[in-house]
XYZ file of C-alpha atoms in Angstrom:
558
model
C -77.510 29.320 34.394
C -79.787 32.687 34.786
C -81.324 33.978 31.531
C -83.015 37.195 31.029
C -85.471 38.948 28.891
C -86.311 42.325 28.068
C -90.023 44.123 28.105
C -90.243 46.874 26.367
C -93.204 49.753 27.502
C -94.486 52.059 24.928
C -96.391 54.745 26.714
C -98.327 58.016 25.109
C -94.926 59.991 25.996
C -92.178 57.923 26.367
C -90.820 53.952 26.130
C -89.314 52.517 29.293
C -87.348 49.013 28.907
C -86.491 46.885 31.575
C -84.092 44.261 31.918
C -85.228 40.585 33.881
C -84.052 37.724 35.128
C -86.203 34.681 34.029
C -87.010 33.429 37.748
C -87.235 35.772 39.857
C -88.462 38.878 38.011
C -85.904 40.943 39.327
C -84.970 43.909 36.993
C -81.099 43.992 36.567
C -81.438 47.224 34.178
C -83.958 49.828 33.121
C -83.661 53.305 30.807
C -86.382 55.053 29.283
C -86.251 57.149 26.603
C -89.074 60.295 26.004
C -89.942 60.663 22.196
C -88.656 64.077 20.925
C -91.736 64.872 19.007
C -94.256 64.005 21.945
C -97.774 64.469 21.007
C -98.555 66.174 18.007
C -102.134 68.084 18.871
C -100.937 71.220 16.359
C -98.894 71.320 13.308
C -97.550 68.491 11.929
C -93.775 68.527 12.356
C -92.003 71.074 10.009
C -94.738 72.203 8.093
C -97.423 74.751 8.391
C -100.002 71.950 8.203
C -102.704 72.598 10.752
C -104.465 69.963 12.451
C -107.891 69.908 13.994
C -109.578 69.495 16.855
C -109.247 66.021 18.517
C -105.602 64.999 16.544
C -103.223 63.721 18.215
C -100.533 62.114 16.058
C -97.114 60.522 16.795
C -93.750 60.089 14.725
C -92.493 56.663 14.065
C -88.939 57.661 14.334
C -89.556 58.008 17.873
C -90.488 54.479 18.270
C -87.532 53.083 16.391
C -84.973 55.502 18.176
C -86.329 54.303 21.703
C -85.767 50.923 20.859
C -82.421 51.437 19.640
C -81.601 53.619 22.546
C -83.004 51.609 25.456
C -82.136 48.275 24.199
C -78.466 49.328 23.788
C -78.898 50.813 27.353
C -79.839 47.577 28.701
C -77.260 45.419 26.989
C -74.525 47.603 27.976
C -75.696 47.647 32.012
C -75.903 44.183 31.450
C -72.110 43.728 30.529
C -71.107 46.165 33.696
C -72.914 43.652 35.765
C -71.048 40.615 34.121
C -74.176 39.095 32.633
C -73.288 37.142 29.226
C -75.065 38.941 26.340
C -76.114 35.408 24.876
C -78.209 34.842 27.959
C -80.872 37.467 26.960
C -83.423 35.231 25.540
C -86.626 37.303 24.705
C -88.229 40.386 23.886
C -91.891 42.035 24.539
C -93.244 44.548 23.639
C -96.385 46.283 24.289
C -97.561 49.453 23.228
C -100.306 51.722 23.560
C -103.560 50.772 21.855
C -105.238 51.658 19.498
C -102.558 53.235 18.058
C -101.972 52.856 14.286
C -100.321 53.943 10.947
C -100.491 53.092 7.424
C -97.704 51.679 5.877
C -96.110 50.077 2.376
C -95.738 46.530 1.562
C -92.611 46.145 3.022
C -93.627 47.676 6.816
C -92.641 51.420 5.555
C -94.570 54.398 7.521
C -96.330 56.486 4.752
C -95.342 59.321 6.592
C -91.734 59.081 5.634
C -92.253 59.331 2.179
C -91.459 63.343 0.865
C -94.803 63.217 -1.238
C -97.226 62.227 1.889
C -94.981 63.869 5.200
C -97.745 66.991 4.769
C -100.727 64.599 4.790
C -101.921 65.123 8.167
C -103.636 60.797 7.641
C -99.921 59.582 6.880
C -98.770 60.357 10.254
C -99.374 57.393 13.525
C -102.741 58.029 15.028
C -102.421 57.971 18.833
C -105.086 56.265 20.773
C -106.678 59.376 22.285
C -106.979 60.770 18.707
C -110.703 61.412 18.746
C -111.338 62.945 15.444
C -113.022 59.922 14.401
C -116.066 60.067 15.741
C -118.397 60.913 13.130
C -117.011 57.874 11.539
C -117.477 55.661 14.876
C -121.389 56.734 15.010
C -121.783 55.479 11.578
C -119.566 52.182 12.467
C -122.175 51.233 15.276
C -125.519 52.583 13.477
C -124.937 50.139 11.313
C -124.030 47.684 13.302
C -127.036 48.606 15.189
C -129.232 48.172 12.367
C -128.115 44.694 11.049
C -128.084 43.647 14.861
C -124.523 42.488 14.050
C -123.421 39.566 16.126
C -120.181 40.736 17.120
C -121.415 44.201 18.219
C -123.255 43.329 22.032
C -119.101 42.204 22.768
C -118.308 45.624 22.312
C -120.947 46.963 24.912
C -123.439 47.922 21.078
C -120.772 51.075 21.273
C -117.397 51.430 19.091
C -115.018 53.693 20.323
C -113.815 56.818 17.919
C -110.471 55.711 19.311
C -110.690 52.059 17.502
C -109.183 50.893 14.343
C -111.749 51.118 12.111
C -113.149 54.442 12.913
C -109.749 55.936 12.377
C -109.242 53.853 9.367
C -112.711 55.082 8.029
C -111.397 58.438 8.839
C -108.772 58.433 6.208
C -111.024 56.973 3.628
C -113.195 60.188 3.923
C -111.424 62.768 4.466
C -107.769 61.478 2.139
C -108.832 58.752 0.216
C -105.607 59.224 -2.191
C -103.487 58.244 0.982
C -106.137 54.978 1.448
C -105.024 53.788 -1.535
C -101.729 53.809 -1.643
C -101.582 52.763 1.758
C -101.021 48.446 1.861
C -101.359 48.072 5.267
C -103.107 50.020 8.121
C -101.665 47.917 11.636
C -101.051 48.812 15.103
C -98.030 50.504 16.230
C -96.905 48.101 18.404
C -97.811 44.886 15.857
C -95.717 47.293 13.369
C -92.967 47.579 15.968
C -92.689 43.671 16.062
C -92.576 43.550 12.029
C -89.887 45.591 11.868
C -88.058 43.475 14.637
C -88.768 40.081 12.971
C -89.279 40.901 9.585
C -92.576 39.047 9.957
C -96.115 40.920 10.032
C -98.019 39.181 12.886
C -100.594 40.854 14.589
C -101.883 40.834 17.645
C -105.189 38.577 18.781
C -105.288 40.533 21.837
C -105.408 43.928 19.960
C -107.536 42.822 16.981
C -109.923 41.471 19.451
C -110.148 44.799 21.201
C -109.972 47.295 18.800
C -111.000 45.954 15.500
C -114.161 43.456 15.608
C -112.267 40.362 15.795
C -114.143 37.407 17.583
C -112.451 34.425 16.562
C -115.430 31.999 17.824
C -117.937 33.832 15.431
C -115.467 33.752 12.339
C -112.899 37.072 13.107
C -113.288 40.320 11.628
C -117.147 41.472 10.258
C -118.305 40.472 7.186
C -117.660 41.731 3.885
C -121.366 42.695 4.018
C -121.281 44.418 7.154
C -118.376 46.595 6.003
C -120.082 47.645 2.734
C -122.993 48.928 4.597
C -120.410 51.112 6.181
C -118.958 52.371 3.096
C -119.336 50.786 -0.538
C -115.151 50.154 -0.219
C -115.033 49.223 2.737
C -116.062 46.065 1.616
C -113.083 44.129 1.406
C -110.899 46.166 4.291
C -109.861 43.557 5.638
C -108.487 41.949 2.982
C -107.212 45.077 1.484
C -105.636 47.050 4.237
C -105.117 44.450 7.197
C -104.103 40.597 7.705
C -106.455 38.046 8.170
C -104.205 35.553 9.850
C -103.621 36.557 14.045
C -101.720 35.228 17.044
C -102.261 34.796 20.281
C -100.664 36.390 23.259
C -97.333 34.989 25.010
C -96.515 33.161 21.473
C -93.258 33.762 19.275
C -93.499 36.321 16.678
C -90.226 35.219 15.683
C -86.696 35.487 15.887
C -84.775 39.207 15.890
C -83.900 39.604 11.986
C -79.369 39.826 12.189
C -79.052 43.177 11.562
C -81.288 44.221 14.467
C -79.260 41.716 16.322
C -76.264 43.238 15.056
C -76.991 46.681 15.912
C -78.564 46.291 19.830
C -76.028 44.272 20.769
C -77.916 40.764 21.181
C -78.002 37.353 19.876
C -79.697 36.253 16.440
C -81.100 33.635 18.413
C -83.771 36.036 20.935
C -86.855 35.140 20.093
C -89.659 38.191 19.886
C -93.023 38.001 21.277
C -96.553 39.021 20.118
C -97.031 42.601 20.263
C -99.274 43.346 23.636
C -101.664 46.243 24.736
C -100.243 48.215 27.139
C -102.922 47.944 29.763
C -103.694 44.501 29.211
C -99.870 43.633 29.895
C -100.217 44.766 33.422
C -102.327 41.094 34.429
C -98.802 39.303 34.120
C -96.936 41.736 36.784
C -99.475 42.335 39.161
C -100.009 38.380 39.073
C -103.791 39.004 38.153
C -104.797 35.519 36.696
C -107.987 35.091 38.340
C -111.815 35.845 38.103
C -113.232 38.506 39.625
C -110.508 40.918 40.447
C -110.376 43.956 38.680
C -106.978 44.913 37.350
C -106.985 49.010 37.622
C -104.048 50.677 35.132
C -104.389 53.945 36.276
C -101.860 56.857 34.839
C -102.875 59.148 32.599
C -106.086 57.566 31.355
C -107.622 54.368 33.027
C -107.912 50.915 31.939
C -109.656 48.131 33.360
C -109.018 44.065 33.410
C -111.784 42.044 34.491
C -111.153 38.255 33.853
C -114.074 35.910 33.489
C -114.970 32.103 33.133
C -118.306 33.345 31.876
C -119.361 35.116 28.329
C -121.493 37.577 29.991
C -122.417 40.125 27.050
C -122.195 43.772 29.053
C -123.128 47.006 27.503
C -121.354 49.752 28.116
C -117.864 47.831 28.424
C -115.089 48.411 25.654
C -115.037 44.709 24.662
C -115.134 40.897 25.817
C -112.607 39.026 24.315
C -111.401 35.023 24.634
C -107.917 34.830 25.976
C -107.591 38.245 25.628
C -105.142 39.162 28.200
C -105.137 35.904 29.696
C -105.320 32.626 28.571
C -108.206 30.373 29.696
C -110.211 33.199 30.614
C -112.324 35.610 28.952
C -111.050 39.513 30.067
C -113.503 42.253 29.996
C -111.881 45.983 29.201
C -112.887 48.884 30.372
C -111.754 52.604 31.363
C -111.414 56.058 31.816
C -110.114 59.049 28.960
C -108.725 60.288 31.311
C -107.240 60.558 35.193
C -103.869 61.808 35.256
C -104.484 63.578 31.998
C -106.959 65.790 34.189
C -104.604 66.335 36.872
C -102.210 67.338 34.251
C -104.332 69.579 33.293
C -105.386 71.330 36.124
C -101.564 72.081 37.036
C -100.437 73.371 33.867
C -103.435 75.593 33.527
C -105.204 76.312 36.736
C -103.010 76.018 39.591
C -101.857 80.149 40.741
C -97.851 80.729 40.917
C -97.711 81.306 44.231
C -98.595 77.615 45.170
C -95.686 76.700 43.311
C -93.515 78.762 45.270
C -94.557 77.191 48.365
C -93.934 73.786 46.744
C -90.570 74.672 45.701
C -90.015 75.960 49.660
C -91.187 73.123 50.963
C -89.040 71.064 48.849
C -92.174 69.549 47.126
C -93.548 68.599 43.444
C -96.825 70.283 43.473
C -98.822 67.551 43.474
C -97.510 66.755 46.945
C -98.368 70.325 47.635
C -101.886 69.639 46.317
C -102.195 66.260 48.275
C -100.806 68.089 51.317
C -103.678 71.024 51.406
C -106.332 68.395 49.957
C -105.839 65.238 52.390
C -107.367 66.887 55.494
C -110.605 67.806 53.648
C -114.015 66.043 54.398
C -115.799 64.725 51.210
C -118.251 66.920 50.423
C -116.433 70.209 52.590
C -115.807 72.266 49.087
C -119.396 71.860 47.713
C -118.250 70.361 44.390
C -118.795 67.721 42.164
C -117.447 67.524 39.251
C -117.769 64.617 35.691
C -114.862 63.435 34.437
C -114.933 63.706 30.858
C -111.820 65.872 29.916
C -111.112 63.624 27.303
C -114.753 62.103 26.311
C -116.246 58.831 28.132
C -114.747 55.574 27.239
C -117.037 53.478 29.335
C -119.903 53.119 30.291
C -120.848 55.935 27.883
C -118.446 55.163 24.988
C -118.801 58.832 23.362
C -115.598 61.187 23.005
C -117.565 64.507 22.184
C -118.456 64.078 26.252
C -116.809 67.194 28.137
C -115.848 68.141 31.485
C -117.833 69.912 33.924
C -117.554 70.911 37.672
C -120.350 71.788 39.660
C -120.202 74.363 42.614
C -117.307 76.544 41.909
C -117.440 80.193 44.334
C -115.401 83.027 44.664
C -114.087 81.296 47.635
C -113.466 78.494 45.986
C -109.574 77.249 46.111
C -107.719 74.969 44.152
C -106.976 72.291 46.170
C -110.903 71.701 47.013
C -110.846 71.845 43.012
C -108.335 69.187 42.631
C -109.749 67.070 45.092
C -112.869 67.379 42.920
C -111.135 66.237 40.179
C -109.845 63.054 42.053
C -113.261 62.031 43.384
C -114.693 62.293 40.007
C -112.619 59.768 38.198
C -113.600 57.795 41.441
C -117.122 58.065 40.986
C -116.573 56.839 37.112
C -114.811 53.790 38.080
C -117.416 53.128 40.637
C -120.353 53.167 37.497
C -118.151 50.927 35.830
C -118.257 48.893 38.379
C -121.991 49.386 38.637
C -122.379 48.447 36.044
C -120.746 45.068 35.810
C -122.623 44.189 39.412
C -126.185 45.144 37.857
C -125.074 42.642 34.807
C -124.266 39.964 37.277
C -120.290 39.950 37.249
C -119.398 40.314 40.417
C -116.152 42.432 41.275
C -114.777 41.171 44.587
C -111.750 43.338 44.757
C -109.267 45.554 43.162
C -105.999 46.000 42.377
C -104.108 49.552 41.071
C -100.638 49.893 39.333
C -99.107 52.271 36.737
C -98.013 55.724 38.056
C -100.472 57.305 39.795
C -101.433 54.379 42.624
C -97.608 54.625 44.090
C -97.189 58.466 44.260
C -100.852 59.371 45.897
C -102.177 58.029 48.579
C -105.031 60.668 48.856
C -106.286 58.886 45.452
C -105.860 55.322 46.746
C -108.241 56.244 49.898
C -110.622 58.239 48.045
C -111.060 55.469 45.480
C -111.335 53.027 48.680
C -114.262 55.026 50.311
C -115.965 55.670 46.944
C -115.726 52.252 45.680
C -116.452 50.530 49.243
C -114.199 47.769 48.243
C -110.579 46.775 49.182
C -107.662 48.267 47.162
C -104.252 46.594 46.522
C -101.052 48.322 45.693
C -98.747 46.445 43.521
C -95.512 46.044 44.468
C -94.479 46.754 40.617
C -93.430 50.023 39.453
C -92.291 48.728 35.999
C -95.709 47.156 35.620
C -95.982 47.855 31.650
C -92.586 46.819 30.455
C -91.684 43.905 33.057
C -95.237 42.351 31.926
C -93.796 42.389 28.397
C -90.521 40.638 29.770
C -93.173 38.239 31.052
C -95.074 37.534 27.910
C -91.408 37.043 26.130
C -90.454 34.401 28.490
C -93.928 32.740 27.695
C -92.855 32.771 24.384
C -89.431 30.657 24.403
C -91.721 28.137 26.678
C -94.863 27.011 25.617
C -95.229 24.848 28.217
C -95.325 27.341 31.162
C -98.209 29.455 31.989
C -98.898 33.247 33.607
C -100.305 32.050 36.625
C -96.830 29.701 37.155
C -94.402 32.541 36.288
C -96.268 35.135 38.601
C -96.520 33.085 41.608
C -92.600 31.907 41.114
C -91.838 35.668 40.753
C -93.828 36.333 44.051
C -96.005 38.898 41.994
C -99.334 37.967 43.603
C -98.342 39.717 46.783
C -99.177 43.418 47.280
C -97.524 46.329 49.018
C -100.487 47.735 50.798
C -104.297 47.198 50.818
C -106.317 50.624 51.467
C -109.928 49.581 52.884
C -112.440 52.008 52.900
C -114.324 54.403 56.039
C -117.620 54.158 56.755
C -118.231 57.903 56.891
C -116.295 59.138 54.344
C -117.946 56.095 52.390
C -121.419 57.317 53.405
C -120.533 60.978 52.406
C -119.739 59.905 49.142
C -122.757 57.451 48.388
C -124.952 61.116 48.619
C -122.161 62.884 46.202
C -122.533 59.115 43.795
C -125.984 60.093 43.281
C -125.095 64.344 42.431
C -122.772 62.853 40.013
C -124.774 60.220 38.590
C -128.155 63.262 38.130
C -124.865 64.618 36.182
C -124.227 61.845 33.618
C -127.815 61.670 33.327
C -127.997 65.205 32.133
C -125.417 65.718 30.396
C -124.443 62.155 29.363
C -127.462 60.358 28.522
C -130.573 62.850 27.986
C -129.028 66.000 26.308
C -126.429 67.080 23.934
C -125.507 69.909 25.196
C -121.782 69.384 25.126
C -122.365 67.514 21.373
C -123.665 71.459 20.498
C -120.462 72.859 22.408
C -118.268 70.201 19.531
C -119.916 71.102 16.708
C -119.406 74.942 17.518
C -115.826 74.344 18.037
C -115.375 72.463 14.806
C -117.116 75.093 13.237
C -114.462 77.312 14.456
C -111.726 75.401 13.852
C -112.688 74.698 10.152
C -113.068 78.199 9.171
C -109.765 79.309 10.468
């Protein structure tokens, strides 16, 4: 008898589900559903409340009506294909990380309460929210200073996307919503509370985003967080739970009137909540050392498993079993990659090379790719640093900007965009640096998520920057059918990733891209442009810091 499960992707714009057969991974059903209040970088919805600079804030009414929306989407494809409803097992989600909310004692947002819907702090802080970076610099002086032990896992550099900066955040700046706040949790361990009924947080996000070493005793100390801020002192205890589980277990069963209203069973069992990125090892059958895992859409995140404890700075964080068990998984990234290309579209590309997309039948990226794939690296003269949304890693510092160097009057905008691709190349390749200088050896790569299927230019240019071979997986529901995977983990304790991947045939690829010598050798002389770059502007001065503080300046007397 086949069974199924259902994964369950929350992106930064939109949840996509997927329904999956238990054995072969095949997807019998998928919908996706784009939240109606998007990113909110303004005013908060239906007020005159302006936000900052840096805010970006989500609704949680978007989460919940994607669930209900794609779940009932699934179940009823699954009837019109005769599949018995009782036969879907499992649910997974994962969700995009660090993204969190504060919330009551029973799981309620603090957003939807009438008193606290114009309090900018009550509303779901999305993980590129980067307003919290005065509070991050404080978070690792201190750390710094009492040569904390967790702090060299974290690369001695917390992210202003993280928990606790953001959490610090609304201590400062709203500390009437910090107290009434219970709870301050991740969307997607929030997500699983209100599927279960049961708070149980993620070990994989915890690890990540908020401290948590299990092998030196969890979370900082009491201590620690008092330096920080006299109360912060018992944070932990006050605003998050101490107890954590680890990935591919049972959160639980679906609570009945969930059950009753999607459609399923009361006997599905719901797995730990999963990051997003980190989801990606199960589907792209990544469940060994030394390949790098490459989640590329519109920011970048990177999945480097490891036997070894290797203690790297300038990575995001080295956590036990955190992605897979057995192995330790280093994270790191990029702000952003699509994001930039977004960007650049919306804002810089002229009209008229829309109207020859449109002509030519084409999206005008394809145009883009089209007019950008017979240029020579280094033909435009530019280089340009891809910071459009800060530096996650190796830098770890959100107030870093973009910049591109050579720009003429004859200048055009696919030499620009081709720019833009090479310079989220050249960050992954001082990520990657940076781990070979360390002694971690990265032997190979592998891409999924959106971008890695629909541009080939970026596969190649990545191949001849990187000098290393590139792997396409086969996946395109990477995010969500890794969830599926995790659930069916769940109802089975005694299976393992590496068995279900290699059953589902997910270890093979859909194209390798290998890289050419003079392109390659081309791009080792622009490497060392863009690393003088980073050195200027990244490491030595704070130029763009000044260009922040101006802009805040701005933004707080209007």
């Amino acid at each position: 008898m086949t069974k199924y499960a259902i994964g369950l992707d929350y992106g930064t714009l939109s949840v996509r589900g997927v329904l999956i057969d238990t054995k072969k991974g095949e997807v019998v059903a998928s919908d996706t559903f784009a939240y109606p209040h998007g990113v909110i970088t303004d005013y908060l919805p239906e007020t005159t409340q302006k936000l900052g600079t840096d805010w970006c804030l989500q609704h949680t009414d978007d989460y919940l009506t994607g669930l209900k929306t794609v779940v009932k989407s699934l179940v009823r494809q699954a009837v019109d294909v005769d599949i018995v409803v009782e036969n879907i097992e499992s649910i997974g989600v994962d969700f995009t990380c660090c993204t969190v909310l504060p919330v009551d004692k029973l799981g309620q947002p603090i957003l939807k309460k009438e008193s606290y819907k114009d309090h900018p702090h009550a509303w779901v802080k999305l993980w590129k929210h980067h307003a919290a970076q005065k509070q991050a610099n404080r978070i690792n002086e201190v750390a710094r200073e009492r040569q904390e032990a967790w702090f060299p896992y974290y690369g001695e550099a917390i992210s202003s996307e993280w928990l606790f900066p953001k959490l610090l955040q609304i201590l400062e700046e709203d500390p009437e919503l910090y107290h009434e706040m219970d709870r301050f949790i991740e969307a997607g361990d929030w997500l699983v509370w209100q599927l279960t009924g049961e708070e149980r947080r993620s070990k994989s996000c915890a690890g990540y985003k908020a401290m948590y070493q299990e092998h030196l005793g969890g979370y900082p100390s009491t201590d620690y967080f008092k330096a920080v801020h006299p109360e912060f002192e018992t944070v932990v205890a006050d605003k998050l739970a101490t107890e954590v589980y680890d990935l591919g277990t049972a959160a639980g069963f679906i609570t009945p009137e969930f059950a009753q209203e999607l459609g399923l069973s009361s006997k599905v069992v719901v797995a730990v909540n999963n990051i997003d990125a980190h989801v990606c090892v199960a589907s792209t059958g990544v469940a060994q050392s030394n390949t790098m895992l490459n989640i590329i859409g519109t920011s970048s995140c990177d999945i480097l498993l490891s036997r070894e404890t290797d203690l790297i700075r300038g990575t995001a964080g080295l956590v036990k079993d955190g992605a897979v068990r057995g192995f330790h998984a280093y994270e790191t990234g990029q702000n952003a990659v699509g994001d930039i290309f977004s960007w650049f579209v919306d804002t810089q590309v002229p009209e008229d090379y829309f109207v020859k997309a449109r002509s030519k039948n084409m999206s005008i990226y394809q145009y883009l790719e089209e007019l950008a794939t017979p240029l020579a690296p280094g033909e435009s003269g530019l280089v340009a640093l891809d910071w459009w949304n800060g530096s996650r890693t190796p830098i770890m510092n959100a107030d870093l900007t973009g910049l591109i160097v050579g720009l003429t009057l004859q200048t055009k905008p696919e030499e620009i965009y081709r720019a833009l691709i090479e310079a989220t190349a050249f960050g992954k390749r001082m990520i990657i640096e940076n781990f070979e200088e360390n002694g971690v050896a990265v032997a190979q790569l592998v891409f999924c998520g959106g971008l890695p299927h629909k541009n080939k230019l970026l596969n190649q240019i990545y191949a001849d920057v990187l000098k290393k071979p590139i792997a396409i997986s086969n996946e395109l529901e990477t995010g969500a059918k890794g969830a599926a995977i995790f659930s069916i983990l769940a109802t089975d304790p005694s299976l393992t990733l590496h068995q279900v991947a290699h059953e589902m045939k997910l270890d093979e690829y859909l194209e390798t891209y290998k890289h050419h010598e003079k392109s390659a050798t081309t791009y080792d002389k622009l490497y060392e442009i863009y690393q003088d770059l980073v050195k200027l502007f990244g490491e030595n001065q704070n130029i763009m810091q000044k260009l922040k503080v101006a802009q805040k300046a701005v933004w707080s007397e209007e």
